[in-house]
Short mmCIF file of C-alpha atoms in Angstrom, two decimals:
data_model
loop_
_atom_site.label_atom_id
_atom_site.label_comp_id
_atom_site.label_asym_id
_atom_site.label_seq_id
_atom_site.Cartn_x
_atom_site.Cartn_y
_atom_site.Cartn_z
CA MET Y 1027 40.58 -12.51 15.52
CA GLU Y 1028 42.28 -11.60 12.31
CA ALA Y 1029 41.36 -7.77 12.32
CA LEU Y 1030 42.05 -6.45 7.97
CA SER Y 1031 42.09 -6.81 5.03
CA ALA Y 1032 43.26 -5.11 2.25
CA ASP Y 1033 39.34 -3.21 1.75
CA CYS Y 1034 39.15 -2.98 5.62
CA THR Y 1035 36.91 -5.62 5.87
CA THR Y 1036 37.80 -9.04 7.54
CA ASP Y 1037 35.10 -12.37 7.43
CA VAL Y 1038 34.04 -13.85 10.72
CA ASN Y 1039 33.55 -17.65 10.43
CA ASN Y 1040 37.68 -17.07 9.31
CA GLU Y 1041 38.44 -15.88 12.73
CA PHE Y 1042 35.42 -18.43 14.50
CA GLU Y 1043 34.90 -22.32 14.86
CA TRP Y 1044 31.94 -24.04 16.26
CA SER Y 1045 32.63 -27.19 18.69
CA SER Y 1046 30.64 -29.56 20.18
CA GLU Y 1047 30.44 -28.84 24.25
CA ASP Y 1048 28.53 -29.87 27.63
CA GLU Y 1049 28.68 -26.95 29.39
CA ILE Y 1050 29.65 -23.30 27.81
CA ASP Y 1051 30.16 -20.22 29.86
CA ASP Y 1052 27.79 -18.35 27.44
CA VAL Y 1053 29.20 -14.51 27.01
CA GLU Y 1054 25.54 -13.59 24.64
CA GLY Y 1055 23.65 -10.72 26.01
CA LEU Y 1056 26.56 -8.68 27.24
CA GLU Y 1057 27.20 -5.12 26.59
CA TYR Y 1058 30.57 -5.01 25.03
CA ARG Y 1059 31.32 -0.72 26.54
CA ASP Y 1060 35.27 -1.62 28.28
CA ILE Y 1061 35.82 -4.14 25.16
CA LEU Y 1062 38.63 -1.53 24.58
CA GLY Y 1063 40.28 -2.76 27.80
CA LEU Y 1064 39.94 -6.58 26.35
CA ILE Y 1065 43.22 -8.73 26.28
CA VAL Y 1066 44.07 -11.79 24.22
CA GLY Y 1067 43.33 -14.54 26.37
CA ASP Y 1068 39.81 -12.61 27.82
CA ILE Y 1069 39.03 -12.95 24.16
CA MET Y 1070 40.34 -16.33 23.50
CA ARG Y 1071 37.99 -17.86 26.63
CA MET Y 1072 34.90 -16.12 25.10
CA VAL Y 1073 31.70 -18.65 23.21
CA PHE Y 1074 29.16 -17.91 21.29
CA ARG Y 1075 25.98 -20.27 21.28
CA SER Y 1076 25.38 -19.02 18.09
CA ASP Y 1077 26.87 -17.04 14.69
CA ASP Y 1078 24.76 -14.51 15.33
CA GLY Y 1079 25.97 -13.16 18.68
CA ALA Y 1080 29.85 -14.49 17.44
CA TYR Y 1081 28.86 -11.90 14.42
CA GLU Y 1082 27.56 -8.98 16.51
CA PHE Y 1083 30.70 -9.23 19.26
CA TYR Y 1084 32.71 -9.03 16.05
CA ARG Y 1085 31.20 -5.75 14.60
CA VAL Y 1086 30.46 -4.12 17.81
CA PHE Y 1087 34.99 -5.56 18.15
CA GLY Y 1088 35.54 -3.46 15.01
CA LYS Y 1089 33.70 -0.76 15.34
CA PHE Y 1090 35.94 0.25 17.80
CA TYR Y 1091 39.16 -0.60 16.92
CA GLY Y 1092 38.28 0.98 13.08
CA PHE Y 1093 37.51 -2.19 10.64
CA GLY Y 1094 34.16 -3.32 9.19
CA ILE Y 1095 33.52 -7.02 9.25
CA ARG Y 1096 30.59 -9.42 7.29
CA LYS Y 1097 29.65 -12.38 7.43
CA GLY Y 1098 31.00 -15.24 5.45
CA ASP Y 1099 29.85 -18.80 4.79
CA CYS Y 1100 29.63 -21.50 7.28
CA GLY Y 1101 29.98 -24.77 7.38
CA LYS Y 1102 28.36 -26.10 9.98
CA ASP Y 1103 24.94 -28.08 8.56
CA ASP Y 1104 24.40 -31.11 11.51
CA ASP Y 1105 22.08 -30.69 14.64
CA LYS Y 1106 24.50 -31.20 17.18
CA SER Y 1107 24.55 -29.04 20.43
CA ASN Y 1108 27.56 -26.02 19.69
CA VAL Y 1109 28.94 -22.88 20.75
CA TRP Y 1110 31.51 -21.07 18.25
CA ARG Y 1111 35.09 -19.81 19.90
CA VAL Y 1112 37.92 -17.45 19.04
CA ARG Y 1113 39.74 -19.17 16.62
CA LYS Y 1114 43.13 -16.77 16.08
CA GLU Y 1115 43.92 -13.16 17.15
CA ILE Y 1116 46.46 -11.62 15.18
CA LEU Y 1117 46.69 -7.60 16.43
CA GLU Y 1118 49.19 -6.91 14.35
CA HIS Y 1119 48.44 -4.80 11.35
CA ASN Y 1120 49.63 -3.97 7.88
CA HIS Y 1121 47.70 -0.86 7.17
CA ASN Y 1122 46.30 1.48 9.03
CA LEU Y 1123 42.99 1.71 10.49
CA THR Y 1124 39.42 3.78 10.12
CA PRO Y 1125 40.73 6.65 12.33
CA ALA Y 1126 37.90 6.60 14.68
CA GLU Y 1127 35.87 9.95 13.70
CA MET Y 1128 35.54 7.85 10.02
CA VAL Y 1129 34.36 4.02 11.16
CA HIS Y 1130 30.37 5.48 11.05
CA MET Y 1131 31.64 5.21 7.32
CA ILE Y 1132 32.18 1.66 7.29
CA PRO Y 1133 29.19 -0.16 5.27
CA ASN Y 1134 28.09 -2.52 7.49
CA PHE Y 1135 28.54 1.02 10.56
CA ARG Y 1136 26.32 3.04 7.97
CA LYS Y 1137 22.97 3.66 9.27
CA MET Y 1138 20.56 6.62 8.86
CA THR Y 1139 18.12 7.52 11.29
CA GLU Y 1140 15.00 7.57 11.53
CA SER Y 1141 15.02 11.86 12.15
CA ALA Y 1142 17.11 12.50 8.93
CA LYS Y 1143 14.60 9.99 6.93
CA ALA Y 1144 11.50 12.09 8.18
CA GLN Y 1145 14.06 15.51 7.72
CA ILE Y 1146 14.52 14.19 3.31
CA HIS Y 1147 10.60 13.93 3.09
CA GLY Y 1148 9.53 17.01 4.63
CA MET Y 1149 12.05 18.47 2.65
CA GLN Y 1150 10.77 16.55 -0.96
CA ALA Y 1151 7.53 17.30 -0.32
CA HIS Y 1152 8.32 20.96 -0.64
CA GLY Y 1153 9.66 20.48 -3.58
CA VAL Y 1154 13.03 20.16 -2.32
CA PRO Y 1155 15.88 18.27 -4.99
CA THR Y 1156 17.41 15.35 -3.04
CA SER Y 1157 20.73 16.85 -3.78
CA THR Y 1158 20.17 19.73 -2.51
CA ILE Y 1159 18.81 17.98 -0.05
CA LEU Y 1160 21.96 15.99 1.08
CA GLY Y 1161 23.60 19.23 0.49
CA TYR Y 1162 21.59 21.42 3.38
CA MET Y 1163 22.17 18.31 5.77
CA ALA Y 1164 26.16 18.01 4.63
CA GLY Y 1165 26.00 21.82 6.07
CA GLN Y 1166 24.29 21.08 9.14
CA ALA Y 1167 26.19 18.04 10.14
CA GLY Y 1168 29.34 19.76 9.00
CA GLY Y 1169 30.31 18.24 6.08
CA TYR Y 1170 29.02 14.48 4.44
CA SER Y 1171 31.66 12.21 6.68
CA PHE Y 1172 29.92 13.87 9.30
CA MET Y 1173 26.10 12.92 8.04
CA GLY Y 1174 26.97 8.89 9.05
CA PHE Y 1175 25.49 7.56 5.66
CA ASN Y 1176 27.29 8.43 2.37
CA LYS Y 1177 24.93 9.91 -0.33
CA LYS Y 1178 24.45 6.40 -2.39
CA ASP Y 1179 22.65 5.70 0.85
CA ALA Y 1180 19.71 8.44 0.47
CA TYR Y 1181 19.57 7.88 -3.38
CA ASN Y 1182 19.16 4.09 -3.07
CA TYR Y 1183 16.58 4.98 0.14
CA VAL Y 1184 14.60 7.71 -1.92
CA ASP Y 1185 14.22 5.31 -4.82
CA GLN Y 1186 12.94 2.39 -2.97
CA ASN Y 1187 10.20 0.21 -2.97
CA PRO Y 1188 7.43 3.29 -2.93
CA LEU Y 1189 5.11 1.15 -1.58
CA GLU Y 1190 7.69 0.31 1.29
CA LYS Y 1191 8.67 4.10 1.09
CA PHE Y 1192 4.19 4.28 1.23
CA ALA Y 1193 3.66 2.37 4.58
CA ALA Y 1194 6.76 3.84 6.03
CA SER Y 1195 4.83 7.43 5.45
CA VAL Y 1196 2.03 5.84 7.49
CA TYR Y 1197 2.79 2.43 10.00
CA THR Y 1198 4.63 3.82 13.26
CA ARG Y 1199 7.59 2.65 13.41
CA ASP Y 1200 8.05 -0.66 15.57
CA LEU Y 1201 5.63 -1.43 12.53
CA PHE Y 1202 6.56 -1.06 9.64
CA ALA Y 1203 9.60 -3.12 10.70
CA ASP Y 1204 7.43 -6.16 10.41
CA VAL Y 1205 4.93 -4.45 7.78
CA LYS Y 1206 8.69 -4.47 5.46
CA LYS Y 1207 9.62 -8.27 6.00
CA GLU Y 1208 5.81 -8.86 4.03
CA ILE Y 1209 6.26 -6.11 1.60
CA GLU Y 1210 9.71 -8.42 0.83
CA GLY Y 1211 8.39 -11.58 1.14
CA VAL Y 1212 7.29 -10.99 -2.05
CA GLY Y 1213 9.82 -12.25 -3.53
CA VAL Y 1214 9.23 -16.36 -2.60
CA VAL Y 1215 6.03 -16.32 -3.26
CA ASN Y 1216 5.13 -18.09 -6.02
CA PHE Y 1217 2.47 -16.76 -9.18
CA MET Y 1218 0.64 -18.63 -10.95
CA THR Y 1219 -2.79 -17.62 -13.17
CA LYS Y 1220 -4.50 -13.73 -12.97
CA VAL Y 1221 -8.64 -13.69 -14.28
CA ARG Y 1222 -10.03 -11.35 -14.87
CA ARG Y 1223 -13.88 -11.99 -13.57
CA SER Y 1224 -16.57 -8.75 -14.28
CA THR Y 1225 -14.93 -5.99 -12.44
CA THR Y 1226 -12.53 -8.10 -10.07
CA MET Y 1227 -9.05 -9.35 -10.65
CA VAL Y 1228 -8.33 -12.89 -9.40
CA TYR Y 1229 -4.86 -14.14 -8.42
CA THR Y 1230 -3.81 -17.72 -7.80
CA PHE Y 1231 -0.64 -18.45 -6.55
CA GLU Y 1232 -0.06 -21.92 -5.11
CA GLU Y 1233 1.43 -21.45 -1.19
CA TYR Y 1234 5.13 -20.73 -1.07
CA GLY Y 1235 6.24 -25.01 0.36
CA GLU Y 1236 3.45 -26.61 -0.34
CA PRO Y 1237 2.51 -27.34 -3.71
CA GLY Y 1238 -0.39 -28.15 -4.88
CA ARG Y 1239 -1.60 -26.15 -2.41
CA HIS Y 1240 -3.19 -23.00 -4.02
CA LEU Y 1241 -4.54 -19.33 -2.54
CA VAL Y 1242 -6.61 -16.25 -4.78
CA VAL Y 1243 -6.16 -12.90 -4.37
CA LEU Y 1244 -9.42 -10.27 -5.06
CA TYR Y 1245 -8.31 -7.13 -6.33
CA ASP Y 1246 -11.21 -4.21 -7.35
CA ARG Y 1247 -9.55 -0.90 -8.72
CA VAL Y 1248 -12.83 0.37 -7.95
CA PRO Y 1249 -13.02 0.55 -4.48
CA SER Y 1250 -9.15 -0.10 -5.28
CA ASN Y 1251 -9.32 -3.30 -2.34
CA LEU Y 1252 -7.92 -6.62 -1.85
CA VAL Y 1253 -8.81 -9.61 -0.28
CA CYS Y 1254 -7.39 -12.60 0.36
CA PRO Y 1255 -8.37 -15.52 2.63
CA CYS Y 1256 -5.30 -16.68 4.21
CA TYR Y 1257 -6.76 -13.97 6.92
CA PHE Y 1258 -3.41 -12.23 7.92
CA TRP Y 1259 -4.92 -8.62 7.68
CA ASN Y 1260 -7.54 -9.97 9.51
CA LYS Y 1261 -5.18 -11.44 12.62
CA LYS Y 1262 -2.68 -8.49 12.43
CA GLY Y 1263 -4.27 -5.21 10.68
CA TYR Y 1264 -1.77 -5.40 7.97
CA SER Y 1265 -1.34 -6.66 3.75
CA CYS Y 1266 0.05 -9.71 3.66
CA ARG Y 1267 2.81 -10.63 1.29
CA TYR Y 1268 0.26 -12.38 -1.40
CA MET Y 1269 -1.98 -8.51 -1.44
CA PHE Y 1270 1.74 -6.82 -1.81
CA PHE Y 1271 2.66 -9.11 -4.39
CA VAL Y 1272 -0.80 -7.68 -6.85
CA MET Y 1273 -0.16 -4.28 -5.01
CA LYS Y 1274 3.00 -4.25 -7.16
CA TYR Y 1275 1.04 -6.27 -9.86
CA GLU Y 1276 -1.09 -4.09 -10.15
CA HIS Y 1277 1.48 -0.68 -9.82
CA LEU Y 1278 0.34 0.46 -7.27
CA THR Y 1279 2.13 2.90 -5.46
CA LYS Y 1280 0.49 3.31 -2.27
CA ILE Y 1281 -1.38 0.77 0.40
CA PRO Y 1282 -5.17 1.46 -0.23
CA ASP Y 1283 -6.63 3.94 2.39
CA ARG Y 1284 -9.27 0.47 3.16
CA LEU Y 1285 -5.68 -1.28 3.88
CA VAL Y 1286 -4.98 0.94 6.43
CA LEU Y 1287 -6.03 0.92 10.00
CA LYS Y 1288 -6.35 4.65 11.42
CA ARG Y 1289 -5.43 2.84 15.46
CA LEU Y 1290 -1.62 1.51 13.21
CA ARG Y 1291 -1.58 4.87 11.77
CA GLN Y 1292 1.30 7.57 12.44
CA ASP Y 1293 -1.13 10.35 13.19
CA ALA Y 1294 -3.82 7.64 14.97
CA LYS Y 1295 -5.51 9.50 17.83
CA GLY Y 1296 -5.90 8.45 21.52
CA LEU Y 1297 -7.66 5.42 22.83
CA GLU Y 1298 -9.94 8.34 24.10
CA HIS Y 1299 -10.60 9.70 20.71
CA TYR Y 1300 -11.98 6.01 20.07
CA VAL Y 1301 -14.70 5.99 22.37
CA GLU Y 1302 -15.52 9.25 21.98
CA GLU Y 1303 -16.45 8.24 18.65
CA GLY Y 1304 -17.26 5.39 19.24
CA ILE Y 1305 -14.93 3.25 16.75
CA ASP Y 1306 -13.53 0.28 17.34
CA ASP Y 1307 -11.38 -2.69 15.77
CA GLY Y 1308 -13.81 -4.87 14.23
CA SER Y 1309 -15.72 -1.92 12.42
CA GLU Y 1310 -12.75 -1.03 10.87
CA MET Y 1311 -11.72 -4.44 9.74
CA SER Y 1312 -16.13 -5.25 8.01
CA ILE Y 1313 -15.53 -2.06 5.74
CA LEU Y 1314 -13.43 -4.96 3.56
CA LEU Y 1315 -15.67 -7.21 0.63
#
């Protein structure tokens, strides 16, 4: 594996190649706790069932040694059963690696923790400017370089899609990951027409991957409500990409209350509450048009 380029970042696909194998030594799923003890021979014998497995190993390897990595284009385009193996490893470096205490600032190692996001939300709710919040957090961490993310990361988070920000503040962390996929899925929605019918806006879409098959979403501003015939909301309990498309088109900054199930919220009460109050999922879902 060639360790560095000028910007302390290397391309995974330059260091790995794929080949057909009948039997392999599968190392995916291992925890690379002893990665610093690996020698060239150990690494050259490693094989991976997918480029994702190779990427994860190289990512951890890079973090230990102080260089970032990126995933480049792959020339593999057939359906054969293949594995990935290390093609070369060059241990000499033409400049210094990133010091261990600064590795977390390399782009693909930077990350805003949930506690950092919660702190930003909480202080913003009290009218504290973002710059002041970051200064305070830097003071807590012992300096900007020890926050685990930089100012740009923070401002990108603050300025993100308002619907995404609202979803992050309402849904549980695990569920938000799924909701975010639907919000991002708006990019593949094929919009066709928008027509007003009395107080209802009728949006027509063409289903992605199925040309000629139309899907109609209804939106009422008062009361703020959406109905989609894909029944995704009825099955999952949160909005689909078509509903999020309409929300963005209508410039909504919050998901309509009717579409946020109480049991899926961060502030949801325990099961005992629903039993005592006689509330069930069916009655909650039945409020839709």
